[in-house]
Coordinates of C-alpha atoms and ligand atoms in Angstrom, one line a residue:
X1 CA 9.5 -1.5 88.5
X2 CA 12.1 0.9 89.8
X3 CA 10.9 2.6 93.0
X4 CA 12.3 5.9 91.6
X5 CA 10.0 5.7 88.5
X6 CA 6.3 5.2 89.1
X7 CA 5.8 4.9 85.3
X8 CA 8.1 1.9 85.0
X9 CA 10.3 1.3 82.0
X10 CA 10.0 -1.0 79.0
X11 CA 12.3 -3.5 80.8
X12 CA 10.4 -3.2 84.1
X13 CA 6.9 -2.2 83.0
X14 CA 4.9 -3.4 86.0
X15 CA 2.3 -5.0 83.6
X16 CA 2.3 -7.5 80.8
X17 CA 3.0 -5.7 77.5
X18 CA 2.6 -8.7 75.3
X19 CA -0.8 -9.4 76.8
X20 CA -1.8 -5.9 76.0
X21 CA -0.4 -6.1 72.4
X22 CA -2.4 -9.3 71.9
X23 CA -5.6 -7.7 73.3
X24 CA -5.2 -4.7 71.0
X25 CA -4.7 -7.0 68.0
X26 CA -7.8 -9.0 69.0
X27 CA -10.0 -5.9 69.5
X28 CA -8.8 -4.4 66.2
X29 CA -9.5 -7.7 64.3
X30 CA -13.0 -8.0 65.5
X31 CA -13.8 -4.5 64.2
X32 CA -12.1 -4.7 60.8
X33 CA -14.6 -4.6 57.9
X34 CA -13.6 -5.5 54.3
X35 CA -15.8 -2.6 53.1
X36 CA -13.8 -0.1 55.2
X37 CA -14.9 3.4 54.1
X38 CA -17.6 2.0 51.9
X39 CA -19.7 1.0 54.9
X40 CA -21.2 4.5 55.1
X41 CA -23.7 6.5 53.2
X42 CA -24.3 10.2 53.1
X43 CA -27.1 11.5 55.4
X44 CA -30.2 12.4 53.4
X45 CA -33.4 14.2 54.2
X46 CA -35.3 11.0 54.9
X47 CA -33.2 10.4 58.0
X48 CA -33.8 13.9 59.4
X49 CA -30.8 15.5 57.7
X50 CA -31.8 18.8 56.1
X51 CA -29.8 20.0 53.3
X52 CA -31.5 23.3 54.0
X53 CA -30.6 25.4 57.0
X54 CA -33.0 24.7 59.9
X55 CA -31.9 27.7 61.8
X56 CA -33.1 30.5 59.5
X57 CA -36.0 31.4 57.3
X58 CA -34.7 31.1 53.7
X59 CA -34.2 34.5 52.1
X60 CA -34.6 35.2 48.4
X61 CA -32.6 37.8 46.7
X62 CA -31.6 38.9 43.2
X63 CA -28.3 37.6 41.8
X64 CA -25.4 40.0 42.4
X65 CA -22.7 41.0 39.9
X66 CA -19.9 43.0 41.4
X67 CA -16.2 43.3 42.1
X68 CA -14.4 42.8 45.5
X69 CA -10.9 42.6 46.7
X70 CA -11.2 39.1 48.1
X71 CA -13.8 36.3 48.2
X72 CA -13.4 33.9 51.1
X73 CA -15.3 30.7 50.7
X74 CA -16.6 29.5 54.0
X75 CA -17.7 31.4 57.1
X76 CA -16.3 29.2 59.9
X77 CA -13.3 30.1 62.0
X78 CA -11.0 29.6 59.0
X79 CA -12.9 32.0 56.8
X80 CA -13.3 34.5 59.6
X81 CA -9.6 34.4 60.4
X82 CA -8.8 34.9 56.7
X83 CA -11.2 37.8 56.6
X84 CA -9.8 39.3 59.7
X85 CA -6.2 39.0 58.6
X86 CA -6.9 40.3 55.1
X87 CA -8.7 43.2 56.7
X88 CA -5.5 43.9 58.7
X89 CA -3.6 43.7 55.4
X90 CA -5.6 46.6 54.2
X91 CA -8.2 45.0 51.9
X92 CA -11.4 46.9 51.8
X93 CA -14.0 44.7 50.2
X94 CA -13.9 41.2 51.6
X95 CA -16.8 38.9 50.7
X96 CA -17.2 35.8 52.8
X97 CA -19.6 33.4 51.1
X98 CA -21.2 30.9 53.4
X99 CA -23.9 28.2 53.0
X100 CA -25.3 28.7 56.5
X101 CA -27.4 31.6 57.7
X102 CA -24.6 33.2 59.7
X103 CA -20.9 32.8 60.7
X104 CA -19.7 29.9 62.8
X105 CA -19.2 26.9 60.5
X106 CA -19.2 23.7 62.5
X107 CA -20.4 25.7 65.5
X108 CA -23.3 27.0 63.4
X109 CA -24.5 23.6 62.3
X110 CA -23.8 21.6 65.4
X111 CA -26.1 22.5 68.3
X112 CA -26.7 19.2 70.0
X113 CA -27.3 19.0 73.7
X114 CA -24.1 19.2 75.7
X115 CA -22.0 20.8 72.8
X116 CA -18.7 22.1 74.1
X117 CA -15.3 22.5 72.7
X118 CA -13.0 20.0 74.2
X119 CA -10.0 22.2 73.7
X120 CA -9.5 24.9 76.3
X121 CA -11.5 28.0 75.2
X122 CA -8.7 30.4 76.0
X123 CA -6.6 28.8 73.4
X124 CA -9.3 27.6 71.0
X125 CA -11.4 30.7 70.5
X126 CA -9.4 32.8 68.1
X127 CA -8.8 36.5 68.2
X128 CA -9.9 36.9 71.8
X129 CA -7.6 39.9 72.4
X130 CA -8.7 41.6 69.2
X131 CA -12.3 41.1 70.0
X132 CA -11.8 42.0 73.7
X133 CA -13.3 38.9 75.1
X134 CA -12.4 36.3 77.7
X135 CA -14.6 33.1 77.6
X136 CA -16.8 32.4 80.6
X137 CA -15.7 28.8 81.0
X138 CA -12.4 26.9 80.7
X139 CA -14.3 24.7 78.1
X140 CA -16.9 26.9 76.3
X141 CA -20.3 25.7 75.3
X142 CA -21.1 25.7 71.6
X143 CA -23.4 28.7 71.8
X144 CA -20.7 30.9 73.4
X145 CA -18.3 29.8 70.6
X146 CA -20.9 30.6 67.9
X147 CA -21.5 34.1 69.5
X148 CA -17.8 34.7 69.4
X149 CA -17.6 33.8 65.7
X150 CA -20.3 36.4 65.1
X151 CA -18.4 38.9 67.3
X152 CA -15.3 38.4 65.0
X153 CA -17.6 39.2 62.1
X154 CA -18.6 42.4 63.7
X155 CA -15.2 43.4 64.9
X156 CA -13.6 43.1 61.5
X157 CA -16.7 44.4 59.6
X158 CA -17.1 41.1 57.7
X159 CA -20.9 41.2 57.7
X160 CA -21.1 44.2 55.3
X161 CA -20.2 42.2 52.2
X162 CA -21.0 38.7 53.3
X163 CA -23.3 36.4 51.4
X164 CA -25.1 33.9 53.6
X165 CA -27.3 31.0 52.5
X166 CA -25.2 30.9 49.4
X167 CA -23.0 28.1 48.0
X168 CA -20.1 28.6 45.7
X169 CA -20.5 26.6 42.5
X170 CA -17.3 27.4 40.6
X171 CA -14.2 29.5 40.8
X172 CA -12.6 30.4 37.4
X173 CA -9.6 32.6 36.5
X174 CA -10.5 35.0 33.8
X175 CA -8.5 37.8 32.4
X176 CA -6.3 38.4 35.4
X177 CA -8.9 37.9 38.2
X178 CA -11.1 35.3 39.7
X179 CA -14.8 34.9 38.9
X180 CA -16.7 33.2 41.6
X181 CA -20.2 31.8 40.7
X182 CA -22.8 30.8 43.2
X183 CA -26.0 28.8 43.5
X184 CA -27.8 32.1 43.5
X185 CA -26.4 33.0 40.1
X186 CA -24.1 35.6 41.6
X187 CA -21.0 36.4 39.6
X188 CA -18.4 38.0 41.8
X189 CA -15.0 39.1 40.4
X190 CA -12.2 39.1 43.0
X191 CA -8.4 39.7 43.1
X192 CA -7.9 37.1 45.7
X193 CA -9.8 33.9 46.7
X194 CA -9.3 32.0 49.9
X195 CA -10.9 28.5 50.1
X196 CA -11.8 27.6 53.6
X197 CA -14.9 25.4 53.4
X198 CA -14.0 22.8 56.0
X199 CA -13.7 19.1 56.0
X200 CA -16.2 17.9 58.5
X201 CA -19.4 19.2 57.1
X202 CA -20.9 16.2 55.3
X203 CA -22.6 13.9 57.9
X204 CA -22.5 10.2 57.2
X205 CA -24.7 7.3 58.3
X206 CA -23.9 3.6 58.5
X207 CA -25.3 1.9 55.4
X208 CA -27.2 -0.7 57.5
X209 CA -29.7 -3.0 55.9
X210 CA -33.2 -1.9 56.7
X211 CA -32.3 1.7 57.6
X212 CA -35.0 3.0 55.3
X213 CA -37.6 0.8 57.0
X214 CA -37.4 2.4 60.4
X215 CA -40.8 4.0 61.1
X216 CA -39.8 5.9 64.2
X217 CA -37.9 9.2 64.4
X218 CA -34.3 9.7 63.3
X219 CA -31.8 12.5 63.0
X220 CA -28.1 13.1 62.9
X221 CA -26.4 15.0 65.8
X222 CA -25.4 17.8 63.5
X223 CA -29.1 18.6 62.8
X224 CA -30.5 18.0 66.3
X225 CA -34.3 18.0 66.2
X226 CA -35.3 20.0 69.3
X227 CA -38.9 20.0 67.9
X228 CA -39.0 16.3 68.7
X229 CA -36.8 16.1 71.8
X230 CA -37.7 19.4 73.5
X231 CA -35.0 21.3 75.4
X232 CA -32.0 23.0 73.9
X233 CA -28.2 22.8 73.9
X234 CA -28.2 22.9 77.7
X235 CA -30.4 19.8 77.9
X236 CA -33.9 19.5 79.3
X237 CA -35.0 17.1 76.5
X238 CA -38.5 16.7 78.0
X239 CA -40.0 15.3 74.8
X240 CA -38.0 12.1 75.4
X241 CA -39.4 11.3 78.8
X242 CA -41.5 8.4 77.6
X243 CA -39.3 7.4 74.6
X244 CA -36.9 4.6 74.0
X245 CA -34.0 6.3 72.4
X246 CA -31.0 4.7 70.6
X247 CA -27.8 6.6 70.0
X248 CA -25.5 5.0 67.4
X249 CA -21.8 5.9 67.8
X250 CA -19.5 6.7 70.8
X251 CA -17.1 9.3 69.3
X252 CA -16.4 12.8 70.6
X253 CA -19.9 14.0 69.8
X254 CA -21.7 11.1 71.5
X255 CA -19.5 11.6 74.6
X256 CA -21.2 15.0 75.0
X257 CA -24.7 14.0 74.0
X258 CA -25.1 10.8 76.0
X259 CA -25.2 12.3 79.5
X260 CA -28.2 14.4 78.4
X261 CA -30.0 11.5 76.6
X262 CA -29.3 9.3 79.6
X263 CA -30.8 11.9 82.0
X264 CA -33.9 12.7 79.9
X265 CA -34.9 9.6 77.8
X266 CA -37.3 7.0 79.1
X267 CA -34.6 4.4 78.2
X268 CA -31.4 5.0 76.4
X269 CA -29.5 2.4 74.4
X270 CA -26.0 3.3 73.4
X271 CA -24.9 1.2 70.4
X272 CA -21.1 1.1 70.6
X273 CA -18.6 -0.4 68.3
X274 CA -15.4 1.1 69.6
X275 CA -15.3 2.8 73.0
X276 CA -13.6 6.2 73.2
X277 CA -10.9 6.9 75.7
X278 CA -12.6 9.2 78.2
X279 CA -10.2 11.4 80.3
X280 CA -10.9 13.9 83.0
X281 CA -12.6 17.1 82.0
X282 CA -12.6 19.5 85.0
X283 CA -14.5 22.3 83.4
X284 CA -14.8 25.4 85.6
X285 CA -15.9 29.1 85.3
X286 CA -13.3 31.6 84.4
X287 CA -11.8 33.3 87.5
X288 CA -12.5 37.0 87.0
X289 CA -9.2 38.0 88.8
X290 CA -7.2 35.8 86.4
X291 CA -9.1 37.4 83.4
X292 CA -8.3 40.9 84.7
X293 CA -4.6 40.0 85.2
X294 CA -4.0 39.0 81.5
X295 CA -1.3 41.0 79.8
X296 CA -1.3 41.9 76.1
X297 CA -0.1 39.0 74.0
X298 CA -1.4 36.4 76.5
X299 CA -3.4 34.4 74.0
X300 CA -0.6 33.8 71.5
X301 CA 1.7 32.8 74.4
X302 CA -0.8 30.4 75.8
X303 CA -1.5 28.9 72.4
X304 CA 2.2 28.3 71.8
X305 CA 2.5 26.8 75.2
X306 CA -0.4 24.4 74.6
X307 CA 0.9 23.4 71.2
X308 CA 4.4 22.7 72.7
X309 CA 2.9 20.3 75.2
X310 CA 0.5 18.4 72.9
X311 CA 3.2 17.9 70.3
X312 CA 5.6 16.3 72.9
X313 CA 7.8 19.3 73.7
X314 CA 8.2 20.8 77.0
X315 CA 8.2 24.3 78.5
X316 CA 8.8 25.3 82.0
X317 CA 5.2 26.0 82.9
X318 CA 2.2 24.2 81.6
X319 CA -0.3 27.1 81.3
X320 CA -3.3 25.1 80.2
X321 CA -2.6 22.2 82.6
X322 CA -5.4 19.9 81.6
X323 CA -5.8 16.3 80.4
X324 CA -4.6 17.1 76.9
X325 CA -1.3 18.6 78.2
X326 CA -1.0 15.9 80.9
X327 CA -1.0 13.2 78.1
X328 CA 1.3 15.3 76.1
X329 CA 3.7 15.6 79.1
X330 CA 3.6 11.9 79.5
X331 CA 3.9 10.8 75.9
X332 CA 6.5 13.6 75.2
X333 CA 9.0 12.2 77.7
X334 CA 11.1 11.1 74.8
X335 CA 11.4 14.3 72.7
X336 CA 14.8 14.6 71.0
X337 CA 15.9 17.4 73.1
X338 CA 15.9 15.5 76.4
X339 CA 18.2 12.8 77.8
X340 CA 16.9 10.2 75.4
X341 CA 18.0 12.1 72.3
X342 CA 20.7 9.5 71.6
X343 CA 18.2 6.7 71.2
X344 CA 17.9 4.7 68.0
X345 CA 14.3 4.6 66.5
X346 CA 13.5 1.0 67.7
X347 CA 14.4 1.9 71.3
X348 CA 12.5 5.1 70.9
X349 CA 9.4 3.2 69.8
X350 CA 9.7 0.8 72.7
X351 CA 9.6 3.7 75.2
X352 CA 6.8 5.4 73.4
X353 CA 4.8 2.2 73.3
X354 CA 5.5 1.8 77.0
X355 CA 4.3 5.2 77.9
X356 CA 1.2 4.7 75.7
X357 CA 0.4 1.6 77.7
X358 CA 0.8 3.6 80.9
X359 CA -1.6 6.2 79.7
X360 CA -4.2 3.8 78.4
X361 CA -4.0 1.7 81.6
X362 CA -4.8 4.9 83.5
X363 CA -7.8 5.5 81.3
X364 CA -9.0 1.9 81.7
X365 CA -8.6 2.2 85.4
X366 CA -10.8 5.3 85.3
X367 CA -13.6 3.2 83.8
X368 CA -13.3 0.7 86.6
X369 CA -13.3 3.5 89.2
X370 CA -16.4 5.2 87.8
X371 CA -18.6 2.5 86.4
X372 CA -20.2 0.4 89.1
X373 CA -21.2 -2.7 87.1
X374 CA -18.1 -4.6 86.2
X375 CA -19.5 -6.1 83.0
X376 CA -20.5 -2.7 81.7
X377 CA -17.1 -1.3 82.8
X378 CA -15.4 -4.0 80.7
X379 CA -17.4 -3.0 77.6
X380 CA -16.5 0.7 78.0
X381 CA -12.7 0.1 78.1
X382 CA -10.6 1.3 75.1
X383 CA -8.1 -1.3 73.9
X384 CA -5.9 0.5 71.4
X385 CA -3.1 3.1 71.4
X386 CA -3.8 6.6 72.5
X387 CA -3.4 8.2 69.1
X388 CA -5.7 5.7 67.3
X389 CA -8.9 7.6 68.0
X390 CA -9.5 11.1 69.0
X391 CA -9.2 11.3 72.8
X392 CA -12.3 12.5 74.6
X393 CA -12.9 14.2 78.0
X394 CA -15.9 14.1 80.2
X395 CA -16.9 13.9 83.9
X396 CA -20.4 12.8 83.0
X397 CA -20.2 10.3 80.2
X398 CA -19.0 7.1 82.0
X399 CA -21.2 8.1 85.0
X400 CA -24.3 7.9 82.8
X401 CA -23.9 4.1 82.5
X402 CA -24.6 3.8 86.3
X403 CA -28.2 4.7 85.6
X404 CA -30.6 1.8 85.5
X405 CA -32.3 3.3 82.4
X406 CA -29.2 3.3 80.3
X407 CA -27.8 0.2 78.4
X408 CA -24.7 -0.1 76.4
X409 CA -24.9 -2.5 73.5
X410 CA -21.6 -3.8 72.2
X411 CA -21.7 -4.2 68.4
X412 CA -18.1 -4.9 67.7
X413 CA -18.4 -8.6 66.8
X414 CA -21.0 -7.7 64.2
X415 CA -19.2 -4.9 62.4
X416 CA -21.6 -2.4 64.1
X417 CA -25.4 -2.3 64.3
X418 CA -26.5 -5.2 62.0
X419 CA -29.9 -4.3 60.8
X420 CA -32.7 -1.9 61.4
X421 CA -36.3 -2.9 61.2
X422 CA -39.6 -0.9 61.4
X423 CA -39.3 -0.5 65.1
X424 CA -35.9 -1.9 66.3
X425 CA -32.2 -2.1 66.0
X426 CA -30.8 -5.6 65.7
X427 CA -27.5 -6.7 67.1
X428 CA -26.4 -10.3 67.4
X429 CA -30.0 -11.5 66.7
X430 CA -31.4 -9.4 69.6
X431 CA -34.0 -6.8 68.7
X432 CA -33.9 -3.5 70.7
X433 CA -37.2 -1.8 70.2
X434 CA -36.8 2.0 70.0
X435 CA -38.9 5.1 69.2
X436 CA -36.0 7.2 68.0
X437 CA -32.5 6.8 66.6
X438 CA -29.9 9.5 67.0
X439 CA -27.0 9.0 64.6
X440 CA -23.8 10.1 66.2
X441 CA -21.9 8.6 63.4
X442 CA -19.7 11.5 62.4
X443 CA -18.7 13.0 59.1
X444 CA -17.0 12.2 55.8
X445 CA -13.6 13.3 56.9
X446 CA -10.7 14.9 55.2
X447 CA -12.2 15.8 51.9
X448 CA -12.7 19.5 51.2
X449 CA -15.1 20.4 48.4
X450 CA -12.1 21.2 46.2
X451 CA -10.6 17.7 46.8
X452 CA -13.9 15.9 46.0
X453 CA -14.5 18.0 42.9
X454 CA -17.8 19.5 44.3
X455 CA -16.1 22.9 44.0
X456 CA -14.4 23.0 40.6
X457 CA -11.5 25.5 40.4
X458 CA -10.2 26.5 36.9
X459 CA -7.0 28.4 36.8
X460 CA -4.9 29.8 33.9
X461 CA -5.9 28.5 30.5
X462 CA -8.9 26.8 32.1
X463 CA -6.8 24.3 33.9
X464 CA -8.8 22.3 36.4
X465 CA -7.1 22.1 39.8
X466 CA -8.3 18.7 40.7
X467 CA -7.5 17.2 37.3
X468 CA -4.0 18.7 37.4
X469 CA -3.4 17.0 40.8
X470 CA -4.9 13.7 39.5
X471 CA -1.6 13.2 37.7
X472 CA 1.5 13.7 39.8
X473 CA -0.4 14.3 43.1
X474 CA -1.2 17.4 45.1
X475 CA 1.2 20.2 44.5
X476 CA 1.3 23.4 46.5
X477 CA 3.8 25.6 48.1
X478 CA 3.4 25.2 51.9
X479 CA -0.1 24.0 51.3
X480 CA -1.3 27.4 50.4
X481 CA -1.1 28.0 46.6
X482 CA -0.3 26.4 43.3
X483 CA 1.4 27.2 40.1
X484 CA -1.3 28.1 37.5
X485 CA -3.7 29.3 40.1
X486 CA -2.6 32.8 41.0
X487 CA -4.0 34.6 44.1
X488 CA -5.8 31.5 45.2
X489 CA -5.1 30.3 48.8
X490 CA -6.2 27.1 50.6
X491 CA -6.8 27.0 54.3
X492 CA -7.0 23.8 56.2
X493 CA -5.1 20.5 56.1
X494 CA -3.2 20.4 52.9
X495 CA 0.6 19.6 52.8
X496 CA 1.1 21.4 56.2
X497 CA 1.4 20.5 59.8
X498 CA -1.8 19.6 61.8
X499 CA -2.4 20.2 65.5
X500 CA -5.3 19.3 67.8
X501 CA -6.0 23.0 68.3
X502 CA -7.2 23.5 64.8
X503 CA -8.0 27.2 65.1
X504 CA -4.4 27.9 66.0
X505 CA -3.3 26.2 62.8
X506 CA -5.9 28.2 60.9
X507 CA -4.8 31.4 62.4
X508 CA -1.2 30.9 61.5
X509 CA -2.3 30.2 58.0
X510 CA -4.5 33.2 57.9
X511 CA -1.7 35.4 59.2
X512 CA 0.5 34.0 56.5
X513 CA -1.9 34.7 53.7
X514 CA -2.6 38.2 55.1
X515 CA 1.1 39.0 55.2
X516 CA 1.8 37.6 51.7
X517 CA -1.0 39.7 50.3
X518 CA 0.1 42.8 52.1
X519 CA 3.6 42.4 50.7
X520 CA 2.3 41.8 47.2
X521 CA 0.3 45.0 47.5
X522 CA 3.3 47.0 48.8
X523 CA 5.4 45.8 46.0
X524 CA 2.7 46.3 43.3
X525 CA 2.8 42.6 42.5
X526 CA -0.4 41.5 40.7
X527 CA -0.1 37.7 41.0
X528 CA 0.9 35.7 43.9
X529 CA 1.9 32.4 42.4
X530 CA 4.6 29.8 43.2
X531 CA 6.9 28.6 40.5
X532 CA 6.4 25.0 39.5
X533 CA 9.9 24.3 40.9
X534 CA 9.0 25.7 44.3
X535 CA 5.9 23.6 44.6
X536 CA 7.7 20.5 43.5
X537 CA 10.4 21.1 46.1
X538 CA 7.7 21.5 48.8
X539 CA 6.0 18.2 47.7
X540 CA 9.4 16.5 48.1
X541 CA 9.9 18.0 51.5
X542 CA 6.5 16.8 52.7
X543 CA 7.1 13.3 51.3
X544 CA 10.5 13.1 52.9
X545 CA 9.5 14.4 56.3
X546 CA 6.0 12.9 56.7
X547 CA 6.1 10.8 59.8
X548 CA 6.2 7.1 59.1
X549 CA 3.1 5.9 60.8
X550 CA 2.6 2.9 58.5
X551 CA 2.9 0.2 61.1
X552 CA 1.2 2.3 63.8
X553 CA -1.8 3.0 61.5
X554 CA -2.1 -0.6 60.4
X555 CA -2.1 -1.8 64.0
X556 CA -4.7 0.7 65.2
X557 CA -8.3 -0.1 65.7
X558 CA -10.2 1.0 62.5
X559 CA -11.6 4.6 62.3
X560 CA -11.3 7.6 60.1
X561 CA -7.7 8.2 61.3
X562 CA -6.5 5.1 59.5
X563 CA -8.9 4.8 56.6
X564 CA -11.1 2.5 58.6
X565 CA -8.3 0.0 59.0
X566 CA -7.0 0.4 55.4
X567 CA -4.5 3.2 55.6
X568 CA -4.2 4.9 52.2
X569 CA -0.4 5.5 52.4
X570 CA 1.5 7.9 54.6
X571 CA -0.2 10.9 56.1
X572 CA 1.3 13.7 54.1
X573 CA 2.2 16.3 56.7
X574 CA 5.2 18.3 57.6
X575 CA 7.1 15.9 60.0
X576 CA 8.9 18.4 62.3
X577 CA 5.4 19.5 63.5
X578 CA 3.4 22.7 63.7
X579 CA 5.8 24.9 65.7
X580 CA 8.6 24.2 63.2
X581 CA 6.2 24.7 60.3
X582 CA 5.0 28.1 61.6
X583 CA 8.6 29.1 62.2
X584 CA 9.5 28.1 58.7
X585 CA 6.6 30.2 57.3
X586 CA 7.7 33.3 59.4
X587 CA 11.3 33.0 58.2
X588 CA 10.2 32.5 54.6
X589 CA 8.0 35.6 54.7
X590 CA 10.7 37.8 56.3
X591 CA 13.5 36.5 54.1
X592 CA 14.0 35.9 50.4
X593 CA 11.7 32.9 50.3
X594 CA 8.7 35.0 49.7
X595 CA 10.1 35.9 46.3
X596 CA 9.1 32.3 45.3
X597 CA 5.5 33.6 45.0
X598 CA 6.2 37.3 44.2
X599 CA 8.9 36.8 41.6
X600 CA 9.1 36.1 37.9
X601 CA 5.6 34.8 37.4
X602 CA 4.5 38.4 37.6
Ligands
NDP1 P1 -16.8 10.0 64.9 O1 -16.6 9.7 63.5 O2 -15.7 10.3 65.8 O3 -17.6 8.9 65.6 C1 -18.6 8.1 64.9 C2 -19.0 7.0 65.8 O4 -20.0 6.2 65.1 C3 -17.9 6.1 66.1 O5 -18.0 5.7 67.5 C4 -18.2 4.9 65.2 O6 -17.6 3.7 65.7 C5 -19.7 4.8 65.3 N1 -20.3 4.0 64.2 C6 -20.2 4.2 62.9 N2 -20.8 3.3 62.2 C7 -21.3 2.5 63.1 C8 -22.1 1.3 63.1 N3 -22.5 0.8 61.9 N4 -22.5 0.7 64.2 C9 -22.1 1.3 65.4 N5 -21.4 2.4 65.5 C10 -21.0 3.0 64.4 O7 -17.9 11.2 64.9 P2 -18.1 12.4 65.9 O8 -19.3 13.2 65.4 O9 -18.3 11.8 67.3 O10 -16.8 13.2 65.9 C11 -16.3 13.7 64.6 C12 -15.1 14.6 64.9 O11 -15.7 15.9 65.2 C13 -14.2 14.3 66.0 O12 -13.2 13.3 65.8 C14 -13.6 15.6 66.3 O13 -12.6 15.9 65.4 C15 -14.8 16.5 66.1 N6 -15.5 16.9 67.3 C16 -14.8 17.8 68.1 C17 -15.4 18.2 69.3 C18 -14.7 19.2 70.1 O14 -15.1 19.4 71.2 N7 -13.6 19.8 69.6 C19 -16.6 17.6 69.8 C20 -17.2 16.7 68.9 C21 -16.6 16.3 67.7 P3 -16.1 3.2 65.4 O15 -15.2 4.1 66.2 O16 -16.0 1.8 65.7 O17 -15.9 3.5 63.9

């Protein structure tokens, strides 16, 4: 290794890359299951998953029939941002329709102990300047985030027309406007509809033989049963003091939950299939002097700066300066603008792989440094490339395994937990008797209710949106709107550019919708609708620019990022990335592009 470069180079790495490649392959192969995504079942009531809302008393009300300017489906940050930006666009009657008892979305439903956002709060919590709030911690706890969602609702007067505890059943274009029908028999007519009902809201469970036979207590992390465990999101789970508790799963949720269960349970068994990479957290309270020094526009600048670093670009100062941006700085050493711009793709890939090894070696060394028992440390090490799984961050998770009353059980050779009996979890023929099973097994990912058909959308001439996409694939302009479905906008991950700071992406989308609607109103245009040619062109742009992650995905350890080891084709996203995508939208709005949706169709 060159003395000048502590990171080494692909030619002088300072470690054995082929041994690492071989280890990654081995670890992936022992996790691959032929049933891939079919290994899961939906969480149902018998496993402690309430379809109903455990946080409110159900209300009954008469069905409503009325007319509003816009219906927004979903009251998480996406829906709130859409509501706020449409309010700024001058709309008066905005009705957010939300299944939960209040605003917050994922932060409404998930209240498990230890819940925090793992993205810095100053860039994650949207509309901070508009609401006049600076979070109290660098990484905010879930309750503070939920309270902020409610504050957005108040600031933009979104409570006045909101429907809570209400699910949308159907959206239908009728005589120049939308009719939105709900499970409370409401019939709301609206000029505009924004669909923002999330993709991570259907909890899943492993479909393990015997799961119905377990006679102890069970629940999913997204419906934490404090009645059983005692305590609250800050911990203090006193009800578990004499209990043998199992947690199944070691993803981003488990990383936050395990330190509390480890501290409070009589004994904790952590059933692990794939260890997460666990980087430094470094949470700290907000410095009041710093908060007082913030200048108008600070949040947008900070968000852009964060996005630049995590997408491999560089700016002079790293404002967030945390483990996310440190990884971004490292892995972004080969962005096209720097000295390596001349490299051919294979050489590029060699450097990228090298830097990935460096990062993962660092994370594996952290396990050795923290976990005292070498055999346990070995089990907790992640053997895959950095982007195969969502990275996690904690200064307590790995430390929990130094407790004598915490045991990690490796299930990788058995495809996960093998069997559940009346009183135990079975792995490799060994029965682990437990009183309670906490499923930290995640969510059915990537499928919005529109895409699964749970929310039917009928456009012009009764055309069903999902059916029309079944032939010829998804067709939108910029991921927002489709020909035949005027004034209907999608928010989320559809033919656009993702980023780890999802609320940033949602806000750019909400701003876009708000500005398009404002322009339509200024020009007296009744229908915002792309031409078929415009959406075809965008589909082609997406297809041509989508990053080719084929080999990368196939070589990754299985998980929901790669279809559980069976990638379903390329990830259809805008290849140049979120910053370029947002720039494209801004230029499109301020130039002639916008005529593609405000033009002849009207
Ligand atoms: P994940 O899907 O990430 O994790 C599920 C876990 O369950 C995995 O470790 C999985 O193992 C394990 N598992 C599944 N089936 C079995 C089985 N049969 N036996 C043993 N283990 C099993 O869900 P999470 O709830 O942790 O996270 C979901 C997403 O929510 C995250 O990716 C992130 O996007 C978001 N999140 C964000 C947070 C934030 O702070 N911003 C915090 C928490 C979550 P394997 O990996 O082997 O499949």
